[in-house]
Short mmCIF file of C-alpha atoms in Angstrom, two decimals:
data_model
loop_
_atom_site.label_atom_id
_atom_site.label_comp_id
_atom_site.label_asym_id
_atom_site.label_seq_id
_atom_site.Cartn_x
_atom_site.Cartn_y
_atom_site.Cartn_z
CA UNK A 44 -43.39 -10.88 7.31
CA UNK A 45 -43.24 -7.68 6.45
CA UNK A 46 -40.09 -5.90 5.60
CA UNK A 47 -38.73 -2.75 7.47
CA UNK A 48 -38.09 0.30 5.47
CA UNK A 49 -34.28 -0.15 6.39
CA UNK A 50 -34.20 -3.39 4.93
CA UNK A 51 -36.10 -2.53 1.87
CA UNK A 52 -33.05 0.78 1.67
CA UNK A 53 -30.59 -1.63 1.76
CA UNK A 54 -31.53 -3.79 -0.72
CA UNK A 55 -31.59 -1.10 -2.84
CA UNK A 56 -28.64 -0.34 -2.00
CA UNK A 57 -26.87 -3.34 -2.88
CA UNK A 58 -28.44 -4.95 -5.79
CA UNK A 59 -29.15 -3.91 -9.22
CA UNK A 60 -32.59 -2.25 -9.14
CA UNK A 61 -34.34 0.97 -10.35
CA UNK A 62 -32.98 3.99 -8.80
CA UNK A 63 -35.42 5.32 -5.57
CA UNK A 64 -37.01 8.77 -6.61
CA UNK A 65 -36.19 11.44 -3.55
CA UNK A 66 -40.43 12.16 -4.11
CA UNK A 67 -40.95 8.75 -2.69
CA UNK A 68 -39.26 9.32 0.58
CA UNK A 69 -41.66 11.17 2.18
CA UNK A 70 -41.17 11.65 5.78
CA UNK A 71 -37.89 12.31 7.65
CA UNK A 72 -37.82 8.90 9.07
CA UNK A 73 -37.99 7.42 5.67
CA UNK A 74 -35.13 9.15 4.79
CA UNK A 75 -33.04 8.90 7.11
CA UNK A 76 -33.86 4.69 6.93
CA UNK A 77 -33.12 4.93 3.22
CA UNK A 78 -29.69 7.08 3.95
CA UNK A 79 -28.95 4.55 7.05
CA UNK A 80 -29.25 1.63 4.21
CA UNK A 81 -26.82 3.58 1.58
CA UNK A 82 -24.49 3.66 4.51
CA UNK A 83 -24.39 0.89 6.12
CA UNK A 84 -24.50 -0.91 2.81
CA UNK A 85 -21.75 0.94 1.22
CA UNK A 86 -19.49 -0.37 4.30
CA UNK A 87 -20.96 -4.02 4.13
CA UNK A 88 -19.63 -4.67 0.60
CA UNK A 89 -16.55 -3.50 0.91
CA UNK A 90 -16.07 -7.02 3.06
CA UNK A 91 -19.35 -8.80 1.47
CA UNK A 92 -19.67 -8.63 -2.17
CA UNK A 93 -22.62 -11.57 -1.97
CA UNK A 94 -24.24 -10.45 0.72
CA UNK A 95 -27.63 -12.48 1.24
CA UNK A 96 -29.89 -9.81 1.36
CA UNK A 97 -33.58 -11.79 2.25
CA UNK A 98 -31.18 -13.43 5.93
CA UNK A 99 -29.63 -9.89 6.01
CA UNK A 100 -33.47 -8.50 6.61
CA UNK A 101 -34.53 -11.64 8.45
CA UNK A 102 -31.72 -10.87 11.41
CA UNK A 103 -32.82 -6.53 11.48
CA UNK A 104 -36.40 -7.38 11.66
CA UNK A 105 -35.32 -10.16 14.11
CA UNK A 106 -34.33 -6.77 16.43
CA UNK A 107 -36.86 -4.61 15.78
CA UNK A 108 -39.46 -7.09 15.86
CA UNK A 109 -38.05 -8.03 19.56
CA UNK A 110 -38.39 -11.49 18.17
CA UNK A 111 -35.93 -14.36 18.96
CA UNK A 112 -33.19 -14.75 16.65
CA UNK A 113 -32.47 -17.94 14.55
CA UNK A 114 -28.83 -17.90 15.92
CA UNK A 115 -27.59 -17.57 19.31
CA UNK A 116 -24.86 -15.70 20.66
CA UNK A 117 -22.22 -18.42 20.42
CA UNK A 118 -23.24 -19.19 17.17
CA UNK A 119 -23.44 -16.07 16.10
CA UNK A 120 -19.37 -15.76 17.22
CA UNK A 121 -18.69 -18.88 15.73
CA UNK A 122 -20.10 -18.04 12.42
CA UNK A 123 -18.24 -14.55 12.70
CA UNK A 124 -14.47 -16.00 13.94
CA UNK A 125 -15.31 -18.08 10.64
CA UNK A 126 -15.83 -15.34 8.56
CA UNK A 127 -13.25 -13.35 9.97
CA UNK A 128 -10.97 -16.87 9.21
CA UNK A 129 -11.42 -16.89 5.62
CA UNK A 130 -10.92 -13.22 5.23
CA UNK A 131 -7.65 -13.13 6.66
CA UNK A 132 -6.59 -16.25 4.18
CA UNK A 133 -7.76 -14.38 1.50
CA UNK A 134 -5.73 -11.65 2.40
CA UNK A 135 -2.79 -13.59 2.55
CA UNK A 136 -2.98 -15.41 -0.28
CA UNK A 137 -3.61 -12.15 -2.41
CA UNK A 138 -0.85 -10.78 -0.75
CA UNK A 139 1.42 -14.07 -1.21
CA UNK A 140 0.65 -13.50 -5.26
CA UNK A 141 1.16 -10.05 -5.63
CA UNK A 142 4.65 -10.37 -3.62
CA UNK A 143 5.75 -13.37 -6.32
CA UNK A 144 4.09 -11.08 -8.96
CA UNK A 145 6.20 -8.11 -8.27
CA UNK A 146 9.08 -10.40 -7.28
CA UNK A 147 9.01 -12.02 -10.86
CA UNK A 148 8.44 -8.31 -12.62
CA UNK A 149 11.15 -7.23 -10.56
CA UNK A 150 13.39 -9.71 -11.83
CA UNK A 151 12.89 -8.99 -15.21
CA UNK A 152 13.00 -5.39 -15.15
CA UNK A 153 16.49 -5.62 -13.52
CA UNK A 154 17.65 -8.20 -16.40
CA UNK A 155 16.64 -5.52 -18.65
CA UNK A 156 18.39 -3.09 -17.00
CA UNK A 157 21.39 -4.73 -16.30
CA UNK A 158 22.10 -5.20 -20.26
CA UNK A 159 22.24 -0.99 -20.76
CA UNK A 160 25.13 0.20 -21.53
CA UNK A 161 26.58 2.20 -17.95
CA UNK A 162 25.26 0.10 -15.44
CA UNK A 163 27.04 -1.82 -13.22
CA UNK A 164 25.99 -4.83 -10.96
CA UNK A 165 27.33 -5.18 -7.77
CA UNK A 166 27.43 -9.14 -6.25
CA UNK A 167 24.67 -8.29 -3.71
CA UNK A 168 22.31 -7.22 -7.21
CA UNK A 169 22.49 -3.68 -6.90
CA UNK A 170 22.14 -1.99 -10.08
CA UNK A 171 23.99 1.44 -10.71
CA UNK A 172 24.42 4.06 -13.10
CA UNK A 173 27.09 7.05 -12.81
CA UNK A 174 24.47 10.06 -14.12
CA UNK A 175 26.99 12.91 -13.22
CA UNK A 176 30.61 12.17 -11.82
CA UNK A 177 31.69 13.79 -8.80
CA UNK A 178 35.28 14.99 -7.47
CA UNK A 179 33.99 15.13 -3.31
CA UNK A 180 34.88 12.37 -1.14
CA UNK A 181 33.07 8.97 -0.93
CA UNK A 182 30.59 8.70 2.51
CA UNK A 183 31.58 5.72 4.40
CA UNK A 184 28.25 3.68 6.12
CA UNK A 185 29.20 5.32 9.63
CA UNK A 186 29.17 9.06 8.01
CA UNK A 187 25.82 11.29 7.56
CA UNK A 188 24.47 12.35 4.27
CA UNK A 189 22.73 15.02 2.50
CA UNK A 190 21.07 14.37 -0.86
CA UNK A 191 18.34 15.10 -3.11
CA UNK A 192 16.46 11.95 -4.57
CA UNK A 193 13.44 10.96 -6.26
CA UNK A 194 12.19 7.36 -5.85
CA UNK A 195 9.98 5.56 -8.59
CA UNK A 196 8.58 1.87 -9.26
CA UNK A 197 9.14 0.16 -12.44
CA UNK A 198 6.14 1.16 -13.58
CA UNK A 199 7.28 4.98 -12.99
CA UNK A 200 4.83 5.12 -10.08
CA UNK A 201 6.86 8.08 -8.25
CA UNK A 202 6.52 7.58 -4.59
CA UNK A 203 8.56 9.65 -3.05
CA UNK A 204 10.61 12.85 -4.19
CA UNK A 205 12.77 15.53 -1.63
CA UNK A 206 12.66 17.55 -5.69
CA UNK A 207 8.80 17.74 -5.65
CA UNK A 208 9.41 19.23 -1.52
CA UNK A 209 12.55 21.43 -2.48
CA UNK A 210 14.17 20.48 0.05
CA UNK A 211 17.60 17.96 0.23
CA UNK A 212 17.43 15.58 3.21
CA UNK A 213 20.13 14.64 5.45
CA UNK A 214 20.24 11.25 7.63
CA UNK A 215 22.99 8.36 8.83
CA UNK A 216 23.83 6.04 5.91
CA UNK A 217 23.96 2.83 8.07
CA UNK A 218 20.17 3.59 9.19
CA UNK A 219 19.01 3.75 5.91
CA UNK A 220 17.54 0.50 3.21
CA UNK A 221 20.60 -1.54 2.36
CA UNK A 222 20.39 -0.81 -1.32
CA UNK A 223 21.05 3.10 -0.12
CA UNK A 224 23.71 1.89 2.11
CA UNK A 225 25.23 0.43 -0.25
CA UNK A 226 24.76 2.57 -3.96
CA UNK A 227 25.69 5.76 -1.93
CA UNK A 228 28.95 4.49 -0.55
CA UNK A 229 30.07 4.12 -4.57
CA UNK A 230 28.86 7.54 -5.09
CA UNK A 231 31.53 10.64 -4.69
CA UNK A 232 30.07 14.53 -3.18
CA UNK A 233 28.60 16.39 -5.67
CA UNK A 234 27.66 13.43 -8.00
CA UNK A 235 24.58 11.61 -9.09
CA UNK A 236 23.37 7.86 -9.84
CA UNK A 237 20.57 5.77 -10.89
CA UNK A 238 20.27 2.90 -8.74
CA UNK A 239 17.74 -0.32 -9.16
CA UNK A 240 17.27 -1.63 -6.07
CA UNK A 241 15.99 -5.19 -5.65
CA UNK A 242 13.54 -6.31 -3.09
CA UNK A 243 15.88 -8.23 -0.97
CA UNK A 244 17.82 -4.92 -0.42
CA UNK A 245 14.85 -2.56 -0.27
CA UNK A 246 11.50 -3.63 1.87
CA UNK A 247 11.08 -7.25 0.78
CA UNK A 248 7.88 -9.20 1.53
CA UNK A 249 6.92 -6.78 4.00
CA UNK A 250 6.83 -3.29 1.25
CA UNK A 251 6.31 0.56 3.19
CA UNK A 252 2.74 1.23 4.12
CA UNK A 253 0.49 1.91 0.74
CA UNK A 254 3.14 3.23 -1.03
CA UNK A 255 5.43 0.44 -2.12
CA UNK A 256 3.99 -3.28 -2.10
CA UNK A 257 5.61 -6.64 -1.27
CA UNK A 258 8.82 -7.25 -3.11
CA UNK A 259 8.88 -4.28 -5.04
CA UNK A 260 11.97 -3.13 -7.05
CA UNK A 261 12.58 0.29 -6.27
CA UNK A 262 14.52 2.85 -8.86
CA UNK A 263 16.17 6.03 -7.28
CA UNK A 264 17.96 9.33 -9.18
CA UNK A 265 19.85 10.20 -6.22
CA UNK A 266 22.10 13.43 -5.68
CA UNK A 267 24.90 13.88 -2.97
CA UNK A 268 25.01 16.86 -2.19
CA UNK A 269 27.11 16.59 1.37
CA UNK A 270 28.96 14.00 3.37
CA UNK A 271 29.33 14.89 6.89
CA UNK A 272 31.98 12.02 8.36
CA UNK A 273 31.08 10.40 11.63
CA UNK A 274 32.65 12.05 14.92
CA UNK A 275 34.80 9.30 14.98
CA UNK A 276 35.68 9.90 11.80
CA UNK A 277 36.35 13.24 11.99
CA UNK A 278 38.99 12.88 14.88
CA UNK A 279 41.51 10.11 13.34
#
């Protein structure tokens, strides 16, 4: 049978093989074939890294040939929901490791820590450490804060930082991670601390988006700058 000029792009593509001179795409249509094959290639093994390339090309020439495919259309969803099966376990078990992974580096980061000399463990595990002392008034969970922070992982991965924006943020203490809720209650105005927050009292199993993974101990320099006591508060 002979092979389509997408298929033969693909192939190309995708398997180790001498690199295609631009002189021996001649025509338009050639090239745009060969740039369809980078393309579509690129995206296929990012989800197939052993692709069968020779059933690959039987299934496009299967189309363009108008010819009747091997597989029909329920088991062509069958073999996909299958697929699409085993990709979602493979997920979760990477997922399920890397949680215990950071879970067990976590652990020992915070046994390390614990043992320096100014830090202080509080029965739920939070880990603190009195950077500058201040003489303002401690926030209660109910009250608003302002502070400048700068949040790391224990690799000193920085992921977040109101220093890098210039700009000190303000927001409810009780809406905030529990390991905040917590550390900043201990804290007085116009101090800062170094707190090691373990999983359980940051984002657990579930982590924040791309930034901070499953079970992920989290390490914040944090500044108050301003407590602003709840209306309630405020009246008595």
């Amino acid at each position: 049978m002979k092979k389509s000029m997408l298929a033969i792009a693909l192939g190309g593509a995708l398997i180790a093989a001498p690199v295609v001179q631009a002189e021996t795409l001649e025509t338009e249509q050639q090239k745009l074939s060969y740039s369809l094959g980078l393309i579509l290639g690129e995206r296929l093994q990012a989800d197939v890294d052993d692709l069968d390339i020779e059933a690959f090309t039987q299934g496009v020439e299967a189309i363009y040939n108008e010819e009747t495919p091997l597989l029909n259309q329920e088991q062509m969803a069958e073999v996909m929901q299958a697929f699409q099966a085993q990709k979602m376990e493979e997920q979760r078990q990477a997922t399920a490791k890397l949680a215990q992974d950071n879970l067990d580096k976590g652990k020992a980061y915070q046994d390390d820590n614990a043992k320096r000399d100014g830090v202080q463990v509080t029965d739920s595990g939070l880990q603190y450490e009195v950077l500058e002392a201040g003489e303002g008034a401690s926030p209660e969970a109910s009250d608003t804060v302002k502070v400048h922070y700068r949040g790391e992982l224990i690799d000193g991965t920085q992921f977040d930082s109101s220093y890098a924006r210039n700009e000190p943020v303000s927001f409810p203490l009780d809406g905030v991670i529990p390991g905040w809720t917590e550390g900043l209650q201990l804290m007085k105005e116009g101090g800062k601390s170094r707190l090691v927050i373990p999983a359980e009292l940051a984002y657990g199993p579930g982590g924040m988006g791309n930034a901070i993974g499953p079970n992920e101990t989290l390490v914040f320099e944090v500044e108050l700058l301003e407590v602003n006591p709840s209306d309630e508060a405020a009246a008595e």
